Short mmCIF file of the N, C-alpha and C atoms (twelve columns), coordinates in Angstrom:
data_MODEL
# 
_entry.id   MODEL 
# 
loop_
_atom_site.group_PDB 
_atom_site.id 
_atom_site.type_symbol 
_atom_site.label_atom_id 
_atom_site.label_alt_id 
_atom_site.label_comp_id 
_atom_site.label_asym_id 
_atom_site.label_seq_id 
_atom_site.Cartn_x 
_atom_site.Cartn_y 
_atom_site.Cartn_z 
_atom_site.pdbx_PDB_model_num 
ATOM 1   N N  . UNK A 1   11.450  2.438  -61.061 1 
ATOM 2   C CA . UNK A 1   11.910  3.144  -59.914 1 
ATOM 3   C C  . UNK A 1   10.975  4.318  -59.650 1 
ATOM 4   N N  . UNK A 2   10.851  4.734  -58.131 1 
ATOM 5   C CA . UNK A 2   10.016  5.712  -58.054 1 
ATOM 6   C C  . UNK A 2   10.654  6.931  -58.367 1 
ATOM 7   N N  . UNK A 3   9.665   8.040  -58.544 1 
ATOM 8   C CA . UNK A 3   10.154  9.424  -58.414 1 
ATOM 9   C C  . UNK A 3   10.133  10.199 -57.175 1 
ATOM 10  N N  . UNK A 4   9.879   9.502  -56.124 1 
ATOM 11  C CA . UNK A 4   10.259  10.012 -54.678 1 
ATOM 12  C C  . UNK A 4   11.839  9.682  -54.321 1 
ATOM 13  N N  . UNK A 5   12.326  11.251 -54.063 1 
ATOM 14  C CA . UNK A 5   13.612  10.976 -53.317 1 
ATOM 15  C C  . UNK A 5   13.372  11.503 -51.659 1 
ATOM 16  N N  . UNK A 6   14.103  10.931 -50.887 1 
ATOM 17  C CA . UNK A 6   14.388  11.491 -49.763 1 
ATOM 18  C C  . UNK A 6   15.534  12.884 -49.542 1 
ATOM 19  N N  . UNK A 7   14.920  13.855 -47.914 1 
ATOM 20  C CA . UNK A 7   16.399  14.729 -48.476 1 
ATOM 21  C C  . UNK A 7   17.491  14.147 -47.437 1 
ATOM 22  N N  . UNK A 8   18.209  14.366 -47.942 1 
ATOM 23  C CA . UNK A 8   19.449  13.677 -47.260 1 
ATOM 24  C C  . UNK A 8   20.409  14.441 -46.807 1 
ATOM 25  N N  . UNK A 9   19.972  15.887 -46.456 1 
ATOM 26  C CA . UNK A 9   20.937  17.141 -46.142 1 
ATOM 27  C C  . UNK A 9   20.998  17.241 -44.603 1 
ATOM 28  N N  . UNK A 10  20.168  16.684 -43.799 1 
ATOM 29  C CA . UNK A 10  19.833  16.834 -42.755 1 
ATOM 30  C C  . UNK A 10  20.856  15.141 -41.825 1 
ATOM 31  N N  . UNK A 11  20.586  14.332 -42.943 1 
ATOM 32  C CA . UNK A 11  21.483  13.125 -42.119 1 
ATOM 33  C C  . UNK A 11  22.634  13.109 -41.677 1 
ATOM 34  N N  . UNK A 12  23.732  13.344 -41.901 1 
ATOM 35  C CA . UNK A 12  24.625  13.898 -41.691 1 
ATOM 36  C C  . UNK A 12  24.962  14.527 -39.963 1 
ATOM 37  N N  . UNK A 13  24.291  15.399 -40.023 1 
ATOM 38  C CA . UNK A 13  23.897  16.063 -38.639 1 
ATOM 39  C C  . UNK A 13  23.351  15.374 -37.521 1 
ATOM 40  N N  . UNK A 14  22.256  14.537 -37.900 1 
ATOM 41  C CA . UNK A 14  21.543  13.537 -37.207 1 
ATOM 42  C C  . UNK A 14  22.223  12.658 -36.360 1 
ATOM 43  N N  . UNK A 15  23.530  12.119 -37.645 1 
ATOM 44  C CA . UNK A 15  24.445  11.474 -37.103 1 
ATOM 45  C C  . UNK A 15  25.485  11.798 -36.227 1 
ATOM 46  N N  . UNK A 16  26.376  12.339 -36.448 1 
ATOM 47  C CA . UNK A 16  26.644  13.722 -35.697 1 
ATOM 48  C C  . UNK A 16  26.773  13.797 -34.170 1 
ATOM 49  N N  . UNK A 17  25.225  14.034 -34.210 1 
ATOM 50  C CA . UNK A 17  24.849  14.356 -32.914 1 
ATOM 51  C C  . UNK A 17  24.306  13.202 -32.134 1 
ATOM 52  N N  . UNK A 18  24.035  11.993 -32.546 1 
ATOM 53  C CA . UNK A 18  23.796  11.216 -32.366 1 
ATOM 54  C C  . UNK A 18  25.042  10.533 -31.448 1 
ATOM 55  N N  . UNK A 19  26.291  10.711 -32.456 1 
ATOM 56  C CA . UNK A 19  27.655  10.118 -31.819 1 
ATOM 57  C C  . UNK A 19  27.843  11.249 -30.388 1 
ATOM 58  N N  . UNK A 20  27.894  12.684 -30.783 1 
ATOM 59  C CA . UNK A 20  28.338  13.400 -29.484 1 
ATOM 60  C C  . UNK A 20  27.453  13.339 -28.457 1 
ATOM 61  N N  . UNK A 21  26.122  12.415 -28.307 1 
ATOM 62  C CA . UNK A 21  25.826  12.106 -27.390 1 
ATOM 63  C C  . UNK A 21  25.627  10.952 -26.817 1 
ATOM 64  N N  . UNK A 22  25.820  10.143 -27.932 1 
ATOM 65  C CA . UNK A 22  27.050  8.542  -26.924 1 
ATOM 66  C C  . UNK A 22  28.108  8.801  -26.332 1 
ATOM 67  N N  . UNK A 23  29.435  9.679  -27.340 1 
ATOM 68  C CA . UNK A 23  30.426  10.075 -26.271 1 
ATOM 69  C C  . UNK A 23  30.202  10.989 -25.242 1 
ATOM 70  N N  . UNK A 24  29.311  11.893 -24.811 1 
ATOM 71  C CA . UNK A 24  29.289  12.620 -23.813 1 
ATOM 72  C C  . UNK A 24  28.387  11.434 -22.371 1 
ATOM 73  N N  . UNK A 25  27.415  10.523 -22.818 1 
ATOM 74  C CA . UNK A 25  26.909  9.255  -21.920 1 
ATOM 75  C C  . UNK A 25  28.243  8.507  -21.294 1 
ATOM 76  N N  . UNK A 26  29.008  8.165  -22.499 1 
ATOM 77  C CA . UNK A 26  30.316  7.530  -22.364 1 
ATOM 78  C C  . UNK A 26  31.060  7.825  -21.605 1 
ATOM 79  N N  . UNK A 27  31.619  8.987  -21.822 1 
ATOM 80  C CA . UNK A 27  32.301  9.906  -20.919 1 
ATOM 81  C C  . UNK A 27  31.773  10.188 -19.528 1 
ATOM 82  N N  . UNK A 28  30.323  10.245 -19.669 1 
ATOM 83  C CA . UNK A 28  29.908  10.344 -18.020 1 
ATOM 84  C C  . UNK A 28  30.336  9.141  -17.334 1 
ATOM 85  N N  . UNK A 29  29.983  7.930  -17.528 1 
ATOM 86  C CA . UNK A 29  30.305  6.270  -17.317 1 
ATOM 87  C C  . UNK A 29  31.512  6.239  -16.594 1 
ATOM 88  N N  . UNK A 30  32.380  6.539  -17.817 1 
ATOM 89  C CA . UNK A 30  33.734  6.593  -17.735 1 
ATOM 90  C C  . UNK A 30  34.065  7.346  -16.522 1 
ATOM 91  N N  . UNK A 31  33.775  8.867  -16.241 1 
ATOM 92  C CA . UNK A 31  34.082  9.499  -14.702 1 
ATOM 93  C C  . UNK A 31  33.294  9.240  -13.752 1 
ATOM 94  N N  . UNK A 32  32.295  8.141  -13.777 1 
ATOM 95  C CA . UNK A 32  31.310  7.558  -12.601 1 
ATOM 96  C C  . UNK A 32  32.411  6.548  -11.992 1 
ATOM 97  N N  . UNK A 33  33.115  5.837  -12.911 1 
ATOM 98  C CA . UNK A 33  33.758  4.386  -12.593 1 
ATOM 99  C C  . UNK A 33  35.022  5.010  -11.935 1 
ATOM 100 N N  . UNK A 34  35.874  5.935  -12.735 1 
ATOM 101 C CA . UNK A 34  36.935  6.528  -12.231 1 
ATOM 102 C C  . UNK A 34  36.449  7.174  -11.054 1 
ATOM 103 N N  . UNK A 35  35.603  7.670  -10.382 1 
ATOM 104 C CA . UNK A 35  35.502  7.755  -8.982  1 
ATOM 105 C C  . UNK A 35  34.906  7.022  -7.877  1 
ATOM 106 N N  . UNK A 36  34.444  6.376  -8.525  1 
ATOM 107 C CA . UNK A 36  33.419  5.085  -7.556  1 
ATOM 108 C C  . UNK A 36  35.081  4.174  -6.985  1 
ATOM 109 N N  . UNK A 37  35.929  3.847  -8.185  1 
ATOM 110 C CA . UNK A 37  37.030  3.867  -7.626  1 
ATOM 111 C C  . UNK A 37  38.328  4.182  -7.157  1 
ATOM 112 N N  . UNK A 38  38.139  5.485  -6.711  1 
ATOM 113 C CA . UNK A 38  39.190  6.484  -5.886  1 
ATOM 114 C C  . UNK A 38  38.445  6.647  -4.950  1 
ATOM 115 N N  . UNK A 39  37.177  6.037  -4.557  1 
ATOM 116 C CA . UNK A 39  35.965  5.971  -3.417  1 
ATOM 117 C C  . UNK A 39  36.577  4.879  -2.404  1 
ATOM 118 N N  . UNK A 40  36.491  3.871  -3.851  1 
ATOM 119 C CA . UNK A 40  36.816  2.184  -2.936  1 
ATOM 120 C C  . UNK A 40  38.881  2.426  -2.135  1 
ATOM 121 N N  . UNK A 41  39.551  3.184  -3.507  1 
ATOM 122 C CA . UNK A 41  40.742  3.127  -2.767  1 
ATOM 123 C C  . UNK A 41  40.654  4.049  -1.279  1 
ATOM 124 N N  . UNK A 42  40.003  5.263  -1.398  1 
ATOM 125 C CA . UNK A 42  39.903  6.086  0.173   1 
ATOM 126 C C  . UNK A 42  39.598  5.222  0.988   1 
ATOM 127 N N  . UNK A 43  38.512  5.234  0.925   1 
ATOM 128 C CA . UNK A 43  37.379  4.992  1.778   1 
ATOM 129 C C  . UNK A 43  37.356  3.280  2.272   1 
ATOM 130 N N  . UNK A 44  37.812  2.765  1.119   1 
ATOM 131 C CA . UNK A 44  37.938  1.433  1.615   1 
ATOM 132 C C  . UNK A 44  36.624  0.602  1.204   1 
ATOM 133 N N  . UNK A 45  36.422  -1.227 0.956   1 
ATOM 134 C CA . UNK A 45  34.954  -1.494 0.271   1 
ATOM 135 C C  . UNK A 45  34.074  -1.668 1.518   1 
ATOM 136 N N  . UNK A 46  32.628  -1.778 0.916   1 
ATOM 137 C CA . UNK A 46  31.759  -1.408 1.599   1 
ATOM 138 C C  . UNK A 46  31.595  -2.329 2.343   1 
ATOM 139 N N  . UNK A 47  30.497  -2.605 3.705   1 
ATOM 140 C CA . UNK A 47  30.867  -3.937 4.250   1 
ATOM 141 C C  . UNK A 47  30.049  -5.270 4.057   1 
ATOM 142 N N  . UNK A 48  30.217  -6.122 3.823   1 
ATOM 143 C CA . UNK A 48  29.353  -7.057 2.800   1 
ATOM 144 C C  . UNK A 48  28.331  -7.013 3.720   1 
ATOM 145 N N  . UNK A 49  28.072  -7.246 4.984   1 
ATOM 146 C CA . UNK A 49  27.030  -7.895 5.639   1 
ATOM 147 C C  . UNK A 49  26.138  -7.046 5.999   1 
ATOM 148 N N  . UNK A 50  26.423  -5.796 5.669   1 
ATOM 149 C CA . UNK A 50  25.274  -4.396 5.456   1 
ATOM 150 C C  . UNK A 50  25.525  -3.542 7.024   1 
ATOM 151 N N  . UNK A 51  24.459  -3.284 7.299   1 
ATOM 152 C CA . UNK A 51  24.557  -2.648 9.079   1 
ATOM 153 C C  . UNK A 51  24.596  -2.794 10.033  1 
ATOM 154 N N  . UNK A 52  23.710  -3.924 9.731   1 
ATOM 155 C CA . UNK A 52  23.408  -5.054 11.009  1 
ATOM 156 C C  . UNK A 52  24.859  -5.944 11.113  1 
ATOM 157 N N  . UNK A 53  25.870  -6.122 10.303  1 
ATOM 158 C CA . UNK A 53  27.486  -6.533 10.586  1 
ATOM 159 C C  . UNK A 53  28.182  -5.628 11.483  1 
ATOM 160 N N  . UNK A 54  27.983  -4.326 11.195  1 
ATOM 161 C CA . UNK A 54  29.045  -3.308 11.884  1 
ATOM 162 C C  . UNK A 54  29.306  -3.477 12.960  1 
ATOM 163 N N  . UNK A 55  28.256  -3.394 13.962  1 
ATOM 164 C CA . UNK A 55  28.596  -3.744 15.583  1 
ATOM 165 C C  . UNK A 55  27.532  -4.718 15.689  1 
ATOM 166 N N  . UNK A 56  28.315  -5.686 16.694  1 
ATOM 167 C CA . UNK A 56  27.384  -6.797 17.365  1 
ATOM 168 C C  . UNK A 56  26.383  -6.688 17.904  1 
ATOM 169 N N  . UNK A 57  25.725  -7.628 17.905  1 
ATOM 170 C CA . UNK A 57  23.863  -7.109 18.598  1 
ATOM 171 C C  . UNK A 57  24.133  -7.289 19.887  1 
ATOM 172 N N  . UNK A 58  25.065  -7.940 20.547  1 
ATOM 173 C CA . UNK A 58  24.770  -7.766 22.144  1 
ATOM 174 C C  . UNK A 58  25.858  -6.679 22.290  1 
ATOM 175 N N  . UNK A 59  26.478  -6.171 21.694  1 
ATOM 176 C CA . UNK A 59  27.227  -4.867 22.064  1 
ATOM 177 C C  . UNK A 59  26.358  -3.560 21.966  1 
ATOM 178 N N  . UNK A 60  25.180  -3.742 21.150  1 
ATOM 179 C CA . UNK A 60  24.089  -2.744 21.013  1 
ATOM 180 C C  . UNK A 60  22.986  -2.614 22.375  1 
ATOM 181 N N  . UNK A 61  22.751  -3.876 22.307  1 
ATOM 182 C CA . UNK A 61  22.224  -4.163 23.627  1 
ATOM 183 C C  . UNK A 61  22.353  -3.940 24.865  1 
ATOM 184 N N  . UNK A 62  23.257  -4.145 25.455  1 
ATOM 185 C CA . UNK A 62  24.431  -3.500 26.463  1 
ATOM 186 C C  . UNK A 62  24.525  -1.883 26.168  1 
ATOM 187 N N  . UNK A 63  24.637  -1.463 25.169  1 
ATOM 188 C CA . UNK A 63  24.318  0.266  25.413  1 
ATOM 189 C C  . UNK A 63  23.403  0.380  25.624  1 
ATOM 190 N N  . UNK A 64  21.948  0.253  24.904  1 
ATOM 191 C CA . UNK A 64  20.852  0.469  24.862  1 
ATOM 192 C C  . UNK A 64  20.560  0.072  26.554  1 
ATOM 193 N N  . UNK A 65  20.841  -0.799 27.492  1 
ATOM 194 C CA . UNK A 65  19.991  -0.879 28.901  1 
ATOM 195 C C  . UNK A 65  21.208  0.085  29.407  1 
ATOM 196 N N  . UNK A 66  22.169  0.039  29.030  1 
ATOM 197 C CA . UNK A 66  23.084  1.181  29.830  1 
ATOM 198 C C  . UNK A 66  22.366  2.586  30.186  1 
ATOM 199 N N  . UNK A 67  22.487  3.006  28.415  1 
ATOM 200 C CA . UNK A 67  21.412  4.136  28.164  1 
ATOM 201 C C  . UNK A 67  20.205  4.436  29.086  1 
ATOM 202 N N  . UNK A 68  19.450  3.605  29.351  1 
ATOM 203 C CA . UNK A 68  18.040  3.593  29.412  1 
ATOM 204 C C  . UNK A 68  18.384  3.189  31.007  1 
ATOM 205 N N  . UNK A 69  19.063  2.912  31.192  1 
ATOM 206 C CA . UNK A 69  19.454  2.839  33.175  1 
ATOM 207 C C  . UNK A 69  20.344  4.336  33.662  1 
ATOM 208 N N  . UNK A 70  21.014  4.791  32.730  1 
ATOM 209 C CA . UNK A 70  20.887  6.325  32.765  1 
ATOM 210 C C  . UNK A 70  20.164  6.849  33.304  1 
ATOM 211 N N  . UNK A 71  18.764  7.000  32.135  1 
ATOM 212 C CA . UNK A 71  17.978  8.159  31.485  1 
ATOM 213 C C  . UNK A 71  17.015  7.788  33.151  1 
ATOM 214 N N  . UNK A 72  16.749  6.286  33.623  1 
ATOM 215 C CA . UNK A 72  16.051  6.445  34.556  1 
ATOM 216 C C  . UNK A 72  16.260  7.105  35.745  1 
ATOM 217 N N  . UNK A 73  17.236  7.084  36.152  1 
ATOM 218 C CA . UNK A 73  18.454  7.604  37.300  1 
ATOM 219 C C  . UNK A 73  18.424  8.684  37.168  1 
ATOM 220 N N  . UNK A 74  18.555  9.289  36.241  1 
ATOM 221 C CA . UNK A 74  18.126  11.019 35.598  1 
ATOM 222 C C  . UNK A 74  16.973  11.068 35.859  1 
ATOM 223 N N  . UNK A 75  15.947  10.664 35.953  1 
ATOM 224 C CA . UNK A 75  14.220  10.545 35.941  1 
ATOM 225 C C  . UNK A 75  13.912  10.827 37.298  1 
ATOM 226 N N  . UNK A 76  14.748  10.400 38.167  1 
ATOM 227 C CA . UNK A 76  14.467  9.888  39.579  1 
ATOM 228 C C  . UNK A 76  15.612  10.741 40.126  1 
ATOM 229 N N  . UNK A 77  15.968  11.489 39.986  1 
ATOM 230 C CA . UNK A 77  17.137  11.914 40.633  1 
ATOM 231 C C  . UNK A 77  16.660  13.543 41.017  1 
ATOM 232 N N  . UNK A 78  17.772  14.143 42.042  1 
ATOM 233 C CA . UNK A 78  17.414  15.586 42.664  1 
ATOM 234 C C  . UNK A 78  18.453  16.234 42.723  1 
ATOM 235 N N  . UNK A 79  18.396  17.146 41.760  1 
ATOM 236 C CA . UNK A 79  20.046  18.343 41.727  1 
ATOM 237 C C  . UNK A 79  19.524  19.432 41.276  1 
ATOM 238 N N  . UNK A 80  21.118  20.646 41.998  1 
ATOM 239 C CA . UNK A 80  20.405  21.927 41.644  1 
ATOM 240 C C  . UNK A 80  21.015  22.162 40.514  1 
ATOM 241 N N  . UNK A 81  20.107  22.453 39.669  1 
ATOM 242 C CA . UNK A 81  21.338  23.461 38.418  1 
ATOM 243 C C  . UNK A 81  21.755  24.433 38.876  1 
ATOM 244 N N  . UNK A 82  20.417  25.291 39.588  1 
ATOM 245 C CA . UNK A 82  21.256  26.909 39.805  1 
ATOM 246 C C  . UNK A 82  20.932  26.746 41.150  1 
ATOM 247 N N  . UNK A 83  21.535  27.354 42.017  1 
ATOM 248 C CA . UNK A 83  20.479  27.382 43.337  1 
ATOM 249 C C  . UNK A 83  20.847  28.538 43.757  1 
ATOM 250 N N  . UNK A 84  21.511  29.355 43.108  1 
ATOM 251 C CA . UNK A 84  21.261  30.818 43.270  1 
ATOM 252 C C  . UNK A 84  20.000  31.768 42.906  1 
ATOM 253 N N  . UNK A 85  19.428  30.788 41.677  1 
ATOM 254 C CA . UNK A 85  18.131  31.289 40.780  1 
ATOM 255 C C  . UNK A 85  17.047  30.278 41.891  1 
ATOM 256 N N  . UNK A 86  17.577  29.630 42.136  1 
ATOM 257 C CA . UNK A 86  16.332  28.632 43.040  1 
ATOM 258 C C  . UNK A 86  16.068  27.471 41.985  1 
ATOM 259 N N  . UNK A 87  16.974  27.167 40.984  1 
ATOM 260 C CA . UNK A 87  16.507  26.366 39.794  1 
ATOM 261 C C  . UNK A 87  17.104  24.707 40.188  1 
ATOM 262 N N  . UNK A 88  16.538  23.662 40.166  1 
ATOM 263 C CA . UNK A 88  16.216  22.711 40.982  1 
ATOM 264 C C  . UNK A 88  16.133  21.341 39.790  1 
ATOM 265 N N  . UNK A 89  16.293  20.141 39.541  1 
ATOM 266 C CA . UNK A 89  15.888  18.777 38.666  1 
ATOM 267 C C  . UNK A 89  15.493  17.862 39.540  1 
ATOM 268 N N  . UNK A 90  13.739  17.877 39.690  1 
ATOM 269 C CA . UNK A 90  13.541  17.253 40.185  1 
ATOM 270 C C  . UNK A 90  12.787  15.763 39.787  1 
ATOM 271 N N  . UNK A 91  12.207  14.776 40.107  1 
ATOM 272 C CA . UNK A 91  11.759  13.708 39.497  1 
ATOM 273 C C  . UNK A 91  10.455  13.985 39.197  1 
ATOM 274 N N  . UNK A 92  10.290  13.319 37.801  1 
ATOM 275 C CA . UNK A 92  8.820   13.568 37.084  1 
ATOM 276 C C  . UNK A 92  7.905   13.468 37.593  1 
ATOM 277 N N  . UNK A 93  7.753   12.455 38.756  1 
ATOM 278 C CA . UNK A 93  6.844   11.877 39.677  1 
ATOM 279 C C  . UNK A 93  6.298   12.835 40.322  1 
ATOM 280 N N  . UNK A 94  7.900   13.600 40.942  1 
ATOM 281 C CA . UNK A 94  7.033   14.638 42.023  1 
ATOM 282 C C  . UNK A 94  6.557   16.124 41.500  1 
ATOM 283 N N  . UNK A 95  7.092   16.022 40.041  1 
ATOM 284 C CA . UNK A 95  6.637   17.110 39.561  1 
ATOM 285 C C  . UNK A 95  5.493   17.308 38.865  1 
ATOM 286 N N  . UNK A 96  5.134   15.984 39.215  1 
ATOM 287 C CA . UNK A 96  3.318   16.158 38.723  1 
ATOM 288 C C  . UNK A 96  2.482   16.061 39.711  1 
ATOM 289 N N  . UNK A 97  3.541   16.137 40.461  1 
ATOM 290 C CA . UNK A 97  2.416   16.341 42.148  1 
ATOM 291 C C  . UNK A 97  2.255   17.637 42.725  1 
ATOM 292 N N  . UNK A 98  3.452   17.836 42.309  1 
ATOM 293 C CA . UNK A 98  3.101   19.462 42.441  1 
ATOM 294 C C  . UNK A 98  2.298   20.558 41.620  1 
ATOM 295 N N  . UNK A 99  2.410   20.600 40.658  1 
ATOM 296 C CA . UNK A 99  1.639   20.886 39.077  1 
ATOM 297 C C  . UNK A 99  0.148   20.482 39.695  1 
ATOM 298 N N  . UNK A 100 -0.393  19.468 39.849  1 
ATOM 299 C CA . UNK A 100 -1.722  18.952 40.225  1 
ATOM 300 C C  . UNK A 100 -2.196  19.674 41.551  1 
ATOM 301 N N  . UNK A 101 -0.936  19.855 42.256  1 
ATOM 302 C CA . UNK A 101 -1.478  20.731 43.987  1 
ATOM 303 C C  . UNK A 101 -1.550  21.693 43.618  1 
ATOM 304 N N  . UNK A 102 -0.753  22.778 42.890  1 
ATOM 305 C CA . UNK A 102 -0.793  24.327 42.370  1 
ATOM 306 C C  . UNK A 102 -1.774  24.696 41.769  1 
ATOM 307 N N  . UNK A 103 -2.098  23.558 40.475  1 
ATOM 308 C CA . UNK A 103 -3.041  24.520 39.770  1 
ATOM 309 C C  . UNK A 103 -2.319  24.766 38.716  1 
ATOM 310 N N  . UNK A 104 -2.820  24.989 37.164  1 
ATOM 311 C CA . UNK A 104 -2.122  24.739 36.423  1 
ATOM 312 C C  . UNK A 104 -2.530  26.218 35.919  1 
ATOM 313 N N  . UNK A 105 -1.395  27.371 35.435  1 
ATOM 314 C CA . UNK A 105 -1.750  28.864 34.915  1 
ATOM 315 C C  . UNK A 105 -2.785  28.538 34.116  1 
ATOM 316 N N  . UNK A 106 -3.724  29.784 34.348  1 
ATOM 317 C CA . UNK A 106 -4.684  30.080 33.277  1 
ATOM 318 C C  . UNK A 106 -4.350  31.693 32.901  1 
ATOM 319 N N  . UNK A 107 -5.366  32.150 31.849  1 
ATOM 320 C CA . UNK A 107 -5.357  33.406 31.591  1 
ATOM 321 C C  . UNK A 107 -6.088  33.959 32.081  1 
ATOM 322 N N  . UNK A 108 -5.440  35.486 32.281  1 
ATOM 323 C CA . UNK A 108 -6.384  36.833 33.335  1 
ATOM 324 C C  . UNK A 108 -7.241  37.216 32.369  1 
ATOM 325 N N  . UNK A 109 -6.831  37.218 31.195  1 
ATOM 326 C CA . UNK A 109 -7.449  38.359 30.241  1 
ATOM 327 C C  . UNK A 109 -8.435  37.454 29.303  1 
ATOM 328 N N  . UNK A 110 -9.332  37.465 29.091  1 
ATOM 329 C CA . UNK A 110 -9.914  36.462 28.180  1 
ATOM 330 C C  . UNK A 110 -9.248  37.031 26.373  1 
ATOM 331 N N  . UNK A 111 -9.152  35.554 25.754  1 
ATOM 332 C CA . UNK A 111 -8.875  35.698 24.804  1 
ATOM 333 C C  . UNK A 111 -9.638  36.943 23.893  1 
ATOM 334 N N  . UNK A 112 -9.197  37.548 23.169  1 
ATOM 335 C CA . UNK A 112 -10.341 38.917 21.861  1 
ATOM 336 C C  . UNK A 112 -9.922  37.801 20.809  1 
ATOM 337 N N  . UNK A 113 -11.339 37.962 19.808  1 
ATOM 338 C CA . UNK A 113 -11.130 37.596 18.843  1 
ATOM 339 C C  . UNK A 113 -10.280 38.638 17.938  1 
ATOM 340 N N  . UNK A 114 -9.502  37.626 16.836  1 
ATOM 341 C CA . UNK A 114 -8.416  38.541 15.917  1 
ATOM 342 C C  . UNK A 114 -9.306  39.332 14.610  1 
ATOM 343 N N  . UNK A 115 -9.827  40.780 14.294  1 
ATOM 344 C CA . UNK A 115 -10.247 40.896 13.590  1 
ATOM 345 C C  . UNK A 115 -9.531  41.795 12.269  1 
ATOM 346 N N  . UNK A 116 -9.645  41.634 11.392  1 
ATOM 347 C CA . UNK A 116 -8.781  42.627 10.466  1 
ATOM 348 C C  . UNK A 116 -9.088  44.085 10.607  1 
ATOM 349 N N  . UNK A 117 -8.122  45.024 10.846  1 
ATOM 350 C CA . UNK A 117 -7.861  46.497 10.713  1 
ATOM 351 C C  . UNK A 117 -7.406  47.304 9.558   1 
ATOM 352 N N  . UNK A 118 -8.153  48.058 9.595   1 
ATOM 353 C CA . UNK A 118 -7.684  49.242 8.605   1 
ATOM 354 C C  . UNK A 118 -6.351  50.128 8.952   1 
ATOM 355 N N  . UNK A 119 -4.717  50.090 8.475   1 
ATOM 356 C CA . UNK A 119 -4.259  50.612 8.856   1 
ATOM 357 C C  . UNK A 119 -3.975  51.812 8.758   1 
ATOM 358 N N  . UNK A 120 -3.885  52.771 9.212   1 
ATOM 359 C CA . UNK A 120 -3.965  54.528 8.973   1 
ATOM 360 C C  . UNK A 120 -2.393  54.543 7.961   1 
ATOM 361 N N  . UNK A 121 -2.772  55.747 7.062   1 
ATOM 362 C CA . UNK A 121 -1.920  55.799 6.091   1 
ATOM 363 C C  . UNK A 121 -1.128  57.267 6.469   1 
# 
């Protein structure tokens, strides 16, 4: 037999801690599942057929040209918001006709370059 022993003061502990951190993994598990299902009882299960199930594609469709027969009508259309301010919605069309007849602002002042200052103390 050899004359090497191992120390064996330290195993004990090893073990130990070894277990209180299976049961604390465990325990997490355990309150993942216990709420995943008080999720499913609220909330109800998820829907098998993913997103594309939720609403029908020609019910999407039908909004989407709704939408977009809106937004054109809005595009093309002439109202005042204010017409006390003189403030006016007019169509994009003609508002780039005007923009192009005016002249588009420039600056009076020519740009200065930004240089660093010494500030007085």
């Amino acid at each position: 037999m050899s004359d090497h022993s191992y120390e064996r003061e330290d195993l004990p502990d090893h073990r130990r801690g070894v277990r209180d951190a299976g049961l604390i993994v465990g325990g997490l598990l355990f309150a993942g599942f216990l709420v995943a299902g008080a999720a499913v009882r609220v909330f109800g299960p998820a829907p098998s057929e993913g997103l594309e199930g939720a609403i029908p594609t020609d019910v999407l469709r039908q909004l989407r040209a709704d939408l977009e027969a809106e937004w054109a009508a809005r595009a093309d259309a002439w109202e005042w918001l204010d017409r006390g301010h003189g403030v006016a919605r007019i169509p994009v069309a003609r508002a780039a006709e005007i923009s192009l007849a005016r002249g588009f602002p420039t600056r009076r002042d020519p740009p200065r370059p930004v240089t660093a200052r010494v500030l007085p103390r």
